[in-house]
mmCIF file of C-alpha atoms (C1' of nucleotides) in Angstrom:
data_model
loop_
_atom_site.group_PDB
_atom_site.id
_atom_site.type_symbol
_atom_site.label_atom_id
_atom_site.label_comp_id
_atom_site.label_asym_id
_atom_site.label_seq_id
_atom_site.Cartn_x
_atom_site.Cartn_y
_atom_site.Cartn_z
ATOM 1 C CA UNK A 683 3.657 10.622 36.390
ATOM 2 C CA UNK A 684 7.035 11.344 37.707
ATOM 3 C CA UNK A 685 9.362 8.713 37.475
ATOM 4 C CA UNK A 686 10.915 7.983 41.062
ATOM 5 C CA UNK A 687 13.307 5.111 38.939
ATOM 6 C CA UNK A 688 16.626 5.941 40.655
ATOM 7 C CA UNK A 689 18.962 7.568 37.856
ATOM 8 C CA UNK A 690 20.469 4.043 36.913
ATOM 9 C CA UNK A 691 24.212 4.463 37.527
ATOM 10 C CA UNK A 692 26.821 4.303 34.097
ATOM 11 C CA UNK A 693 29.853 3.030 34.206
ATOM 12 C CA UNK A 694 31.000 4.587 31.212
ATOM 13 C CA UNK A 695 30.884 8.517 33.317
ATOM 14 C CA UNK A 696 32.463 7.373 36.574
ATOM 15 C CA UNK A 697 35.841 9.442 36.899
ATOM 16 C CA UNK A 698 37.481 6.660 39.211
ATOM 17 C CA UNK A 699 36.697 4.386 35.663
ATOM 18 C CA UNK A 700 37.056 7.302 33.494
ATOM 19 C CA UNK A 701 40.346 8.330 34.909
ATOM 20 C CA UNK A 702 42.100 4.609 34.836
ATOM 21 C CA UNK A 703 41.048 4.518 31.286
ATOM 22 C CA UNK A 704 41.907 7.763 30.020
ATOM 23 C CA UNK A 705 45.480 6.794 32.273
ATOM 24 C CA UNK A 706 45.610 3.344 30.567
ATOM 25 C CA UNK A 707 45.118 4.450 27.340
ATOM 26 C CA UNK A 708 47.500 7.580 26.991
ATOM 27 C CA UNK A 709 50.087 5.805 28.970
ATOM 28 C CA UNK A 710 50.570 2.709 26.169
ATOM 29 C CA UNK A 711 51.840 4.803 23.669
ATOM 30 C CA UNK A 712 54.455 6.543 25.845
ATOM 31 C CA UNK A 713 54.837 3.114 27.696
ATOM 32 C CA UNK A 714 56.884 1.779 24.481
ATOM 33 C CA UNK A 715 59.418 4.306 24.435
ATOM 34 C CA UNK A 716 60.485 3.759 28.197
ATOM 35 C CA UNK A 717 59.886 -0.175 27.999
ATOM 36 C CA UNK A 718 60.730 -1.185 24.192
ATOM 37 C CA UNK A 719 63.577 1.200 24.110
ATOM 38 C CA UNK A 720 65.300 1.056 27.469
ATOM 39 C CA UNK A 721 63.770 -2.294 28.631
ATOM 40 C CA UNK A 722 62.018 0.055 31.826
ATOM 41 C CA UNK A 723 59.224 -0.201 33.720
ATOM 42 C CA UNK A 724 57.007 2.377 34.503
ATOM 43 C CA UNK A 725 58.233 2.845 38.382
ATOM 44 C CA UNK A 726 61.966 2.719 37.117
ATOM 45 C CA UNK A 727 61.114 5.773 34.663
ATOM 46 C CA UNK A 728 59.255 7.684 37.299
ATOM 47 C CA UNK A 729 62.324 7.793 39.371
ATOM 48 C CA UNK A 730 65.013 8.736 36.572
ATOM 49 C CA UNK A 731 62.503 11.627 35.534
ATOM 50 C CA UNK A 732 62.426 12.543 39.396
ATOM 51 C CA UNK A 733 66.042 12.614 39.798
ATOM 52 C CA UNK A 734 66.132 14.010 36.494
ATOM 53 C CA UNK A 735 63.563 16.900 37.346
ATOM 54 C CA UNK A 736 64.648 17.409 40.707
ATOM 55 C CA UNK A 737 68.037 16.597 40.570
ATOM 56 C CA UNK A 738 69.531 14.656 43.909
ATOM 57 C CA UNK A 739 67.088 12.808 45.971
ATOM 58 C CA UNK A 740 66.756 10.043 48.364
ATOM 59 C CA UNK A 741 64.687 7.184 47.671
ATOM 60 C CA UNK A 742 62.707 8.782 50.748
ATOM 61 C CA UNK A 743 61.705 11.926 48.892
ATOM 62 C CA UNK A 744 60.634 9.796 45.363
ATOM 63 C CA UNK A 745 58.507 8.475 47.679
ATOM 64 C CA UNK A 746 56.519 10.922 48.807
ATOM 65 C CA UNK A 747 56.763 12.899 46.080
ATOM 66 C CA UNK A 748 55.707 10.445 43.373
ATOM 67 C CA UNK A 749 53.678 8.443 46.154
ATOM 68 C CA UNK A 750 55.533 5.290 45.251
ATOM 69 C CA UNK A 751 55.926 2.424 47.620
ATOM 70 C CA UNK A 752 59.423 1.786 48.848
ATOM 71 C CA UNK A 753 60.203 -1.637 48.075
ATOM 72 C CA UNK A 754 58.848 0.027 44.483
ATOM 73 C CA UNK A 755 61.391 2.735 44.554
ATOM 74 C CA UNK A 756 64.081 0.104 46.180
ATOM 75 C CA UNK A 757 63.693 -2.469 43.300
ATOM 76 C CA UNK A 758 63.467 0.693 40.916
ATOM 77 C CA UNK A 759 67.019 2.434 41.916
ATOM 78 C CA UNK A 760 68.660 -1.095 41.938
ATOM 79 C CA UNK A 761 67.875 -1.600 38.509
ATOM 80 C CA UNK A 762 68.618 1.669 37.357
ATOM 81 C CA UNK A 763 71.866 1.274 39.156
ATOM 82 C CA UNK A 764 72.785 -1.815 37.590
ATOM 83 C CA UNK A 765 72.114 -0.487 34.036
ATOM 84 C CA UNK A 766 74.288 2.515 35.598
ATOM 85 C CA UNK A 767 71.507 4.897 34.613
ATOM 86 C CA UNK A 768 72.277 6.596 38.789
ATOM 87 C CA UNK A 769 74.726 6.247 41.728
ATOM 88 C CA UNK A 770 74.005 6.053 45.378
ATOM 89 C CA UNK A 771 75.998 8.048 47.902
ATOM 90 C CA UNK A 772 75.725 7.424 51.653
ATOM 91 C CA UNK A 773 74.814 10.742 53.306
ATOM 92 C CA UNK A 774 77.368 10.804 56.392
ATOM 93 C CA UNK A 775 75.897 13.065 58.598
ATOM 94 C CA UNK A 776 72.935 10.042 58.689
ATOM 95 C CA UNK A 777 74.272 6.797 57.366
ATOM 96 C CA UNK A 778 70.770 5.544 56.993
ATOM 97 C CA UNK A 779 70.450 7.856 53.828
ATOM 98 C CA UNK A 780 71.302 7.335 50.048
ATOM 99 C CA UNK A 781 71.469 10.378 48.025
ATOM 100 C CA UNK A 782 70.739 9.368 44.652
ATOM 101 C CA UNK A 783 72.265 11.106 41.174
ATOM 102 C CA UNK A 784 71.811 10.103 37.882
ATOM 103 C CA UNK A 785 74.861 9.352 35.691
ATOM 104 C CA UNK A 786 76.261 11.044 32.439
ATOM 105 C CA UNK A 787 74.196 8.251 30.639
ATOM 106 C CA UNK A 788 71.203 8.423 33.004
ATOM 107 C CA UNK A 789 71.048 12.177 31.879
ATOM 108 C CA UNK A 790 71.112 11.047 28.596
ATOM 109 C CA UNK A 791 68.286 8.191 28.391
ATOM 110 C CA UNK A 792 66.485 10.888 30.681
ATOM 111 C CA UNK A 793 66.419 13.886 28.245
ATOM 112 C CA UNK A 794 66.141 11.684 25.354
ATOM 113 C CA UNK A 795 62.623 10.354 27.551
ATOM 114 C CA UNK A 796 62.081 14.040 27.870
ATOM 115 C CA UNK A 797 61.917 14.394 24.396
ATOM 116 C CA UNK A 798 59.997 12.121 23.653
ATOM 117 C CA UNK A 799 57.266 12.834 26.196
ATOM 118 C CA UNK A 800 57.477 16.180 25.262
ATOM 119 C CA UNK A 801 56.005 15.607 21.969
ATOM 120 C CA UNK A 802 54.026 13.071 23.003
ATOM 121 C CA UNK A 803 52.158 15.468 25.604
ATOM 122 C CA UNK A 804 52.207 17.776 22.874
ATOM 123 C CA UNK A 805 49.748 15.241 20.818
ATOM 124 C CA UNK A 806 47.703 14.657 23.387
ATOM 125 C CA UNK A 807 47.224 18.330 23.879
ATOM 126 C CA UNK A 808 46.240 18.642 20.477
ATOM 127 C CA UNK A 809 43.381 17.124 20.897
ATOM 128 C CA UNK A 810 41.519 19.922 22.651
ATOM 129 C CA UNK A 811 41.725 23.770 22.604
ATOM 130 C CA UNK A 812 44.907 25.261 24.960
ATOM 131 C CA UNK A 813 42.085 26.464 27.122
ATOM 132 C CA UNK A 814 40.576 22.923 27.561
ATOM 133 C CA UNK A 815 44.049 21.555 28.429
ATOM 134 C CA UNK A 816 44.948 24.031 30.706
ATOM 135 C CA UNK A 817 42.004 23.327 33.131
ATOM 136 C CA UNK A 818 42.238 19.556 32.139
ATOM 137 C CA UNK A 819 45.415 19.672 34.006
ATOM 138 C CA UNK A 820 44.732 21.646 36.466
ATOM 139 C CA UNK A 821 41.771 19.707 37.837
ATOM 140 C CA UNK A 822 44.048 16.682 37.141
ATOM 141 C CA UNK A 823 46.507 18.042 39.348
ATOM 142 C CA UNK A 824 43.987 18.645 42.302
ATOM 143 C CA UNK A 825 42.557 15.324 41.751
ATOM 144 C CA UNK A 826 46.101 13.867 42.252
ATOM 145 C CA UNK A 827 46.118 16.002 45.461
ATOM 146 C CA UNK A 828 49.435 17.811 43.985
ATOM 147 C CA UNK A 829 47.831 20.972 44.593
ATOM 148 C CA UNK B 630 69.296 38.218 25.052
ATOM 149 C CA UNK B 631 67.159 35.757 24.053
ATOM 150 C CA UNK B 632 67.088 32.102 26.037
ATOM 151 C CA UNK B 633 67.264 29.977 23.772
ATOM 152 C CA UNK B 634 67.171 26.795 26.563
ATOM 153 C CA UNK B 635 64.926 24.345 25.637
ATOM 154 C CA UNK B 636 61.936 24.576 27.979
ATOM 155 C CA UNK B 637 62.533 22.155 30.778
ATOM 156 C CA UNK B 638 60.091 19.261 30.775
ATOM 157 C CA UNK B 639 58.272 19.567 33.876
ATOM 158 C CA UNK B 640 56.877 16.231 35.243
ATOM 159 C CA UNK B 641 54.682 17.625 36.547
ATOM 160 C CA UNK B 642 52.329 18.569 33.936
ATOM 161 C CA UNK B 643 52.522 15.228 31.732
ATOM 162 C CA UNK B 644 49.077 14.285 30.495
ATOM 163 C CA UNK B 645 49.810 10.606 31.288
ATOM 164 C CA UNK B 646 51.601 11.010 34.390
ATOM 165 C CA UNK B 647 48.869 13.451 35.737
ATOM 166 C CA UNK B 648 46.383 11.285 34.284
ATOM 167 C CA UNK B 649 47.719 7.932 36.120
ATOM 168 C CA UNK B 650 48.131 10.023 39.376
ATOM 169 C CA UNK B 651 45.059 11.221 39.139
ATOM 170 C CA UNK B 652 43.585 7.902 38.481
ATOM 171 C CA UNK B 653 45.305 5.753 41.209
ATOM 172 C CA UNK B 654 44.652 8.319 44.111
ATOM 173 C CA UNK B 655 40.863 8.899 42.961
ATOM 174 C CA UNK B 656 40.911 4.990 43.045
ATOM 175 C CA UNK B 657 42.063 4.147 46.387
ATOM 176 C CA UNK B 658 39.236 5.050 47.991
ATOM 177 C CA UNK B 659 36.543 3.418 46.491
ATOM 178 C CA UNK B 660 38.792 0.536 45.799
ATOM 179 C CA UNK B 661 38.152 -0.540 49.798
ATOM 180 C CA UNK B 662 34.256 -0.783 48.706
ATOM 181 C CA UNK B 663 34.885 -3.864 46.583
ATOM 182 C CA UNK B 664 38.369 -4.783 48.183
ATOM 183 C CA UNK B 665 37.640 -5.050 51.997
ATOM 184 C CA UNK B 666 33.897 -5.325 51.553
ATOM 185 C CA UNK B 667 33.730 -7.531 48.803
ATOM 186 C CA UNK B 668 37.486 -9.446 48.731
ATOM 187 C CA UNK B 669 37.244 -8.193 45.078
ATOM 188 C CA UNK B 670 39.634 -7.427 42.550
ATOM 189 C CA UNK B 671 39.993 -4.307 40.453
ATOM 190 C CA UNK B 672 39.182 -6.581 37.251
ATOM 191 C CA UNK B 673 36.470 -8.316 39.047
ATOM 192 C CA UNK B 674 34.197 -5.386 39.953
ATOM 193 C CA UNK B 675 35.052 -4.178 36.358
ATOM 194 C CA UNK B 676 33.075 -7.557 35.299
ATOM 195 C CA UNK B 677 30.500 -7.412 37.888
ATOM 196 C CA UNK B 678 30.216 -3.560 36.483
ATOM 197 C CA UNK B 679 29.873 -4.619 32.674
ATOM 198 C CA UNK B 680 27.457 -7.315 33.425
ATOM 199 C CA UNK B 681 25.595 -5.112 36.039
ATOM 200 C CA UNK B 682 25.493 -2.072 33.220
ATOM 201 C CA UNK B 683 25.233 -3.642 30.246
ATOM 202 C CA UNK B 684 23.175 -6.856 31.195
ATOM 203 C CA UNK B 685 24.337 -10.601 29.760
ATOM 204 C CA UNK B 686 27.485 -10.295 27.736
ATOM 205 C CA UNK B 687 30.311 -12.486 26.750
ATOM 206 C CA UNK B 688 34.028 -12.962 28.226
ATOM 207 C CA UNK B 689 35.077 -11.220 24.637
ATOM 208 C CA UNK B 690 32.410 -8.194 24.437
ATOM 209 C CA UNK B 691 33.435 -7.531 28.259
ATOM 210 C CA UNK B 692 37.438 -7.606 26.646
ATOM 211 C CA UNK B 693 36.695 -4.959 24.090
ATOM 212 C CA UNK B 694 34.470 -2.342 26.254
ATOM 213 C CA UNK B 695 36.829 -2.588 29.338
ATOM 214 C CA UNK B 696 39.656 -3.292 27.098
ATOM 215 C CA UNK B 697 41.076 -5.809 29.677
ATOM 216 C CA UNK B 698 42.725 -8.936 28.512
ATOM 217 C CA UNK B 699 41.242 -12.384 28.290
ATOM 218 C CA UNK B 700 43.057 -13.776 30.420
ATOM 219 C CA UNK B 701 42.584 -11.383 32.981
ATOM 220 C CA UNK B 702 38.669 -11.448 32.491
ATOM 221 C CA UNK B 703 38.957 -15.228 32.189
ATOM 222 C CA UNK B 704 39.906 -15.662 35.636
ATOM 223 C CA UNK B 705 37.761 -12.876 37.434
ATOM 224 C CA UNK B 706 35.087 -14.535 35.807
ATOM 225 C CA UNK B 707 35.841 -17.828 37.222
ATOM 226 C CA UNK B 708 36.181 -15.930 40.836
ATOM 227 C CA UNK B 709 32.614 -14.634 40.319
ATOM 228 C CA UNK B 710 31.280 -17.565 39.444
ATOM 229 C CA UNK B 711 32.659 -19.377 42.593
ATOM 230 C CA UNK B 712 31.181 -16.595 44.717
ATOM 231 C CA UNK B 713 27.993 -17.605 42.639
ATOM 232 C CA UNK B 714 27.798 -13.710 41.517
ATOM 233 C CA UNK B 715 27.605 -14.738 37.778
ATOM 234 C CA UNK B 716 26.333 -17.910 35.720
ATOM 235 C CA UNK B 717 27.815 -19.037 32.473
ATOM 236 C CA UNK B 718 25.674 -20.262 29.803
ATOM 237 C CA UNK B 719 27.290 -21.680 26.996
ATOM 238 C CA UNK B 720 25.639 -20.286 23.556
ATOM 239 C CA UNK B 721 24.524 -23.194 21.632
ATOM 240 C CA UNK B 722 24.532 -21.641 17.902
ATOM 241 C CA UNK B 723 28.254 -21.091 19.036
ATOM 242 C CA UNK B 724 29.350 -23.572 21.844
ATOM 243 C CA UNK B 725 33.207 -21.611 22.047
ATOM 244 C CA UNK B 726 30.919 -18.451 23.601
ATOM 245 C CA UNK B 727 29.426 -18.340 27.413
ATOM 246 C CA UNK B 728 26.995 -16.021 27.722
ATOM 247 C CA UNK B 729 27.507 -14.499 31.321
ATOM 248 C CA UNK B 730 24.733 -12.698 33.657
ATOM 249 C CA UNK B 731 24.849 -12.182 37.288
ATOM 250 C CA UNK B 732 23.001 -13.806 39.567
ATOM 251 C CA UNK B 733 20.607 -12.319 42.250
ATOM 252 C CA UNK B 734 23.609 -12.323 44.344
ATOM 253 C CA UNK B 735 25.580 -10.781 41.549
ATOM 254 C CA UNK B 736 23.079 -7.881 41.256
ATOM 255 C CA UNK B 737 22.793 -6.981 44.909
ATOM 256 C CA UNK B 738 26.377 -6.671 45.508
ATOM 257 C CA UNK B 739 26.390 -4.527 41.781
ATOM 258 C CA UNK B 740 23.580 -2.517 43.293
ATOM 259 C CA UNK B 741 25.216 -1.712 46.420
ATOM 260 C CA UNK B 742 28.668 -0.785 44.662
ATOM 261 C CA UNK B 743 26.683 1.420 42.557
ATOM 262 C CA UNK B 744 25.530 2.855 45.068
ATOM 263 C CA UNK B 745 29.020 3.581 46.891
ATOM 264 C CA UNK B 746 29.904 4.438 43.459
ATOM 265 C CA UNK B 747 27.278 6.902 42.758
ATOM 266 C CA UNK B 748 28.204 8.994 46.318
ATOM 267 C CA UNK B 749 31.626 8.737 45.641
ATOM 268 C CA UNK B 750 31.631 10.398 42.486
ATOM 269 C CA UNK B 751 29.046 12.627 43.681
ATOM 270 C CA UNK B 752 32.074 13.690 45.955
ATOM 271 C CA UNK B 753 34.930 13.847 43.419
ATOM 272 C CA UNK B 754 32.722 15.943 40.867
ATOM 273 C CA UNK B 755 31.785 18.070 43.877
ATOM 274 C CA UNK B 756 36.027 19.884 43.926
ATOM 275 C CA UNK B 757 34.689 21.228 40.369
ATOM 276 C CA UNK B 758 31.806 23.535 39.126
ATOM 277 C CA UNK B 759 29.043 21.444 37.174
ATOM 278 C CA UNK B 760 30.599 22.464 33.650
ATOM 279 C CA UNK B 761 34.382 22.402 34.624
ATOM 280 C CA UNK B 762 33.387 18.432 35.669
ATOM 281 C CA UNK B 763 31.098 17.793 32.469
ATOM 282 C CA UNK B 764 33.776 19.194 30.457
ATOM 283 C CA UNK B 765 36.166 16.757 32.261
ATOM 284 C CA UNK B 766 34.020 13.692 31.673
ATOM 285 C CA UNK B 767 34.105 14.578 28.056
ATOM 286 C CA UNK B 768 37.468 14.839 27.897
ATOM 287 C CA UNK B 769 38.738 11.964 29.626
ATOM 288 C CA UNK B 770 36.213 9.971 27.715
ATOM 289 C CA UNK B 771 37.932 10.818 24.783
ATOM 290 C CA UNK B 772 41.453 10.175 25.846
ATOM 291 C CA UNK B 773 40.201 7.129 26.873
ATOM 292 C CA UNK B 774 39.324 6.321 22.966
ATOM 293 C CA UNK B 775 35.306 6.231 24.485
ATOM 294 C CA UNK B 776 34.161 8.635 22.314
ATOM 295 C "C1'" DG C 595 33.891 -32.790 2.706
ATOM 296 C "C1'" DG C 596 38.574 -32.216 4.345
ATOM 297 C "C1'" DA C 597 42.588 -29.395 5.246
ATOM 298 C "C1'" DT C 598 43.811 -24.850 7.060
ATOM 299 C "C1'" DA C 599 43.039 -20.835 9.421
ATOM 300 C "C1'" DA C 600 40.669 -18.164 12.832
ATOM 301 C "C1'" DT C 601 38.221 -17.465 17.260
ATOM 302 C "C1'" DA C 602 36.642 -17.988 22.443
ATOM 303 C "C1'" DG C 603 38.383 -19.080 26.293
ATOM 304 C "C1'" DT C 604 41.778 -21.588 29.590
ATOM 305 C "C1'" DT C 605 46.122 -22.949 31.614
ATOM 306 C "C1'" DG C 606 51.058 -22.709 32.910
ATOM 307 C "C1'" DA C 607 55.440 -20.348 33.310
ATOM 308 C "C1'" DT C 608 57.587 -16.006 34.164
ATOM 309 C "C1'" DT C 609 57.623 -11.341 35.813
ATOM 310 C "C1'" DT C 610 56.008 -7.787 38.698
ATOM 311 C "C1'" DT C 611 53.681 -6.136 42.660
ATOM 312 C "C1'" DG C 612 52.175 -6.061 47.506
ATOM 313 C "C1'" DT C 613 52.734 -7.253 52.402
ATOM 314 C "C1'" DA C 614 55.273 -8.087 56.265
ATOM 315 C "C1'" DA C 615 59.244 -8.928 58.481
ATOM 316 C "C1'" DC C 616 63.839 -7.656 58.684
ATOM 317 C "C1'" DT C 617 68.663 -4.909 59.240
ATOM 318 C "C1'" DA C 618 71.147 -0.943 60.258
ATOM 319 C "C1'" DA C 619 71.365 3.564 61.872
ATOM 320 C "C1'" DC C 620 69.692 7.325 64.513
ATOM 321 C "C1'" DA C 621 66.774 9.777 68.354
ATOM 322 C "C1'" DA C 622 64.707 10.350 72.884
ATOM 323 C "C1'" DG C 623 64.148 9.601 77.610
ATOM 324 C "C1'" DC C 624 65.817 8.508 81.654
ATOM 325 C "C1'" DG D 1229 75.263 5.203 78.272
ATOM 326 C "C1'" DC D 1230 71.569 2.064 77.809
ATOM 327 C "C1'" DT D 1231 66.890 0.890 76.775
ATOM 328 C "C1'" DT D 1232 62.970 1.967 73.682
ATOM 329 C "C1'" DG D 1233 61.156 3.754 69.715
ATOM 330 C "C1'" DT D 1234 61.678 5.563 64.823
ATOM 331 C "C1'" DT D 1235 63.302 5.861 60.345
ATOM 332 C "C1'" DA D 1236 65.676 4.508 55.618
ATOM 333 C "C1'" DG D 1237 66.038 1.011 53.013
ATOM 334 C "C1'" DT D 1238 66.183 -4.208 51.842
ATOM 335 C "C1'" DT D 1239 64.623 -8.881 51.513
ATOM 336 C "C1'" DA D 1240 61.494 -12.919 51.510
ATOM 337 C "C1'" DC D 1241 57.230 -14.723 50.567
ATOM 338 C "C1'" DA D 1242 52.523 -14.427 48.733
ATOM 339 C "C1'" DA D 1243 49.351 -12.421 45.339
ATOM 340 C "C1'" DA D 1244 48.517 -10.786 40.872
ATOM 341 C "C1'" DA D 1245 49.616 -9.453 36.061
ATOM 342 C "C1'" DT D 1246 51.730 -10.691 31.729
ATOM 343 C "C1'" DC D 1247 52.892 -13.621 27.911
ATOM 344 C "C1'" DA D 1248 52.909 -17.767 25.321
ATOM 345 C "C1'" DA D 1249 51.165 -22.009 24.435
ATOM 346 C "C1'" DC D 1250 47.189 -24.776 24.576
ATOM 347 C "C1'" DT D 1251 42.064 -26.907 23.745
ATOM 348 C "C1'" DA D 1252 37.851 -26.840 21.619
ATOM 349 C "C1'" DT D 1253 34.987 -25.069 18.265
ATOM 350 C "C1'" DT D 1254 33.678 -22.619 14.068
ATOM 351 C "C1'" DA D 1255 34.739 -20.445 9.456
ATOM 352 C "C1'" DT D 1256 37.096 -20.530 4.969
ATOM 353 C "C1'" DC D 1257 38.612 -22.207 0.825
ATOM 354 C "C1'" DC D 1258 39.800 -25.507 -2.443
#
DNA sequence: GGATAATAGTTGATTTTGTAACTAACAAGC
DNA sequence: GCTTGTTAGTTACAAAATCAACTATTATCC
């Protein structure tokens, strides 16, 4: 007899789950070095290693690009700016916009951060063949939609 | 001449940044099943999930497989339980431990997330050949410390 | 068996996020 | 040039997450 039981769902292989833990997990790690370090939090390092990686950028383009929420990215850039990590500079041919630089010691905290992440992707890449991580990434990349 | 510049770090291919991108934009949509649908929480469903998978389990076994906090689980469990999806049943060889199992209620809501769940993923693993996306499952379940 | 430590789960205070409303500047249409 | 609509970014309030302290119960060790 054929068994019409519907394949009974698991938890434990749906990406959605699978991705938030894999996320969760591999993030604590790295998490410490921004937040223990630096006293960060995760939105504030996403925009240093934008304006790091990009170089100037309004809080417009973090946006979209890192497909954070403003008042996010507002909060974010007025921390870093107090801990004088960037500087904001009115664009005056529209005085609506703030181009955003990071300081001589945002640079710093940012390539030390780059260092450290470095190594730590490094680890995690270790885990599987170059191969393995090369698609991982890849099909983590279109999943993200940053095709 | 040979560069000798460090390779840049490129943001863009950081395991956990590509991992939590990947995770929050795979999430959103299936996220409105249990949000708008269900006024439910991302924690909640991950209870309702557990208890739906795994059948009766305590706050603490729920803690260690989702690795979620206990205070966290304790009050999605007590959300449940108002919307009579679970019942608590305290153990009586240890009366510190409830024993929690959904409710008829409980179930058909789990049933009918499953299901969402089930053509959602259907969907995701659908951008990848069959292998590329059993290989993926594999290795996020690892990352994830699931092996 | 009684003191001490450990465990399951809850509660309260603080921090962080999310939502919506807001200000200031620019753009378009007439 | 003046109304109407848009856009960049901020702020205020509500919702949720985090962290520490707490209660109640069980385990340990002398």
């Amino acid at each position: 007899m054929v068994s019409d039981k519907k394949d009974e769902f698991d938890l434990r292989v749906f990406l959605p789950y699978l991705l938030n833990r894999a996320a969760e997990e591999s993030s604590l790690e790295f998490q410490r070095a921004y937040k223990d370090r630096y006293g960060m939090l995760r939105t504030e390092w996403r925009v240093l290693f934008h304006l790091g990686n990009y170089g100037e950028m309004t809080a417009k383009e973090i946006c979209e690009r890192a497909r954070i929420h403003k008042t996010k990215i507002s909060r974010a850039v007025s921390k870093l700016e107090q801990r004088r990590y960037l500087l904001r500079k009115r664009s005056y041919t529209d005085r609506r916009v703030e181009m955003l630089t990071l300081t001589a010691a945002g640079q710093t905290v940012y390539r030390e951060l780059c260092d450290i992440a470095q190594r730590y992707d490094e680890k995690l890449a270790g885990m599987f063949s170059a191969d393995e991580v090369a698609l991982l990434r890849q099909m983590l990349r279109r999943l993200a939609d940053m095709v």
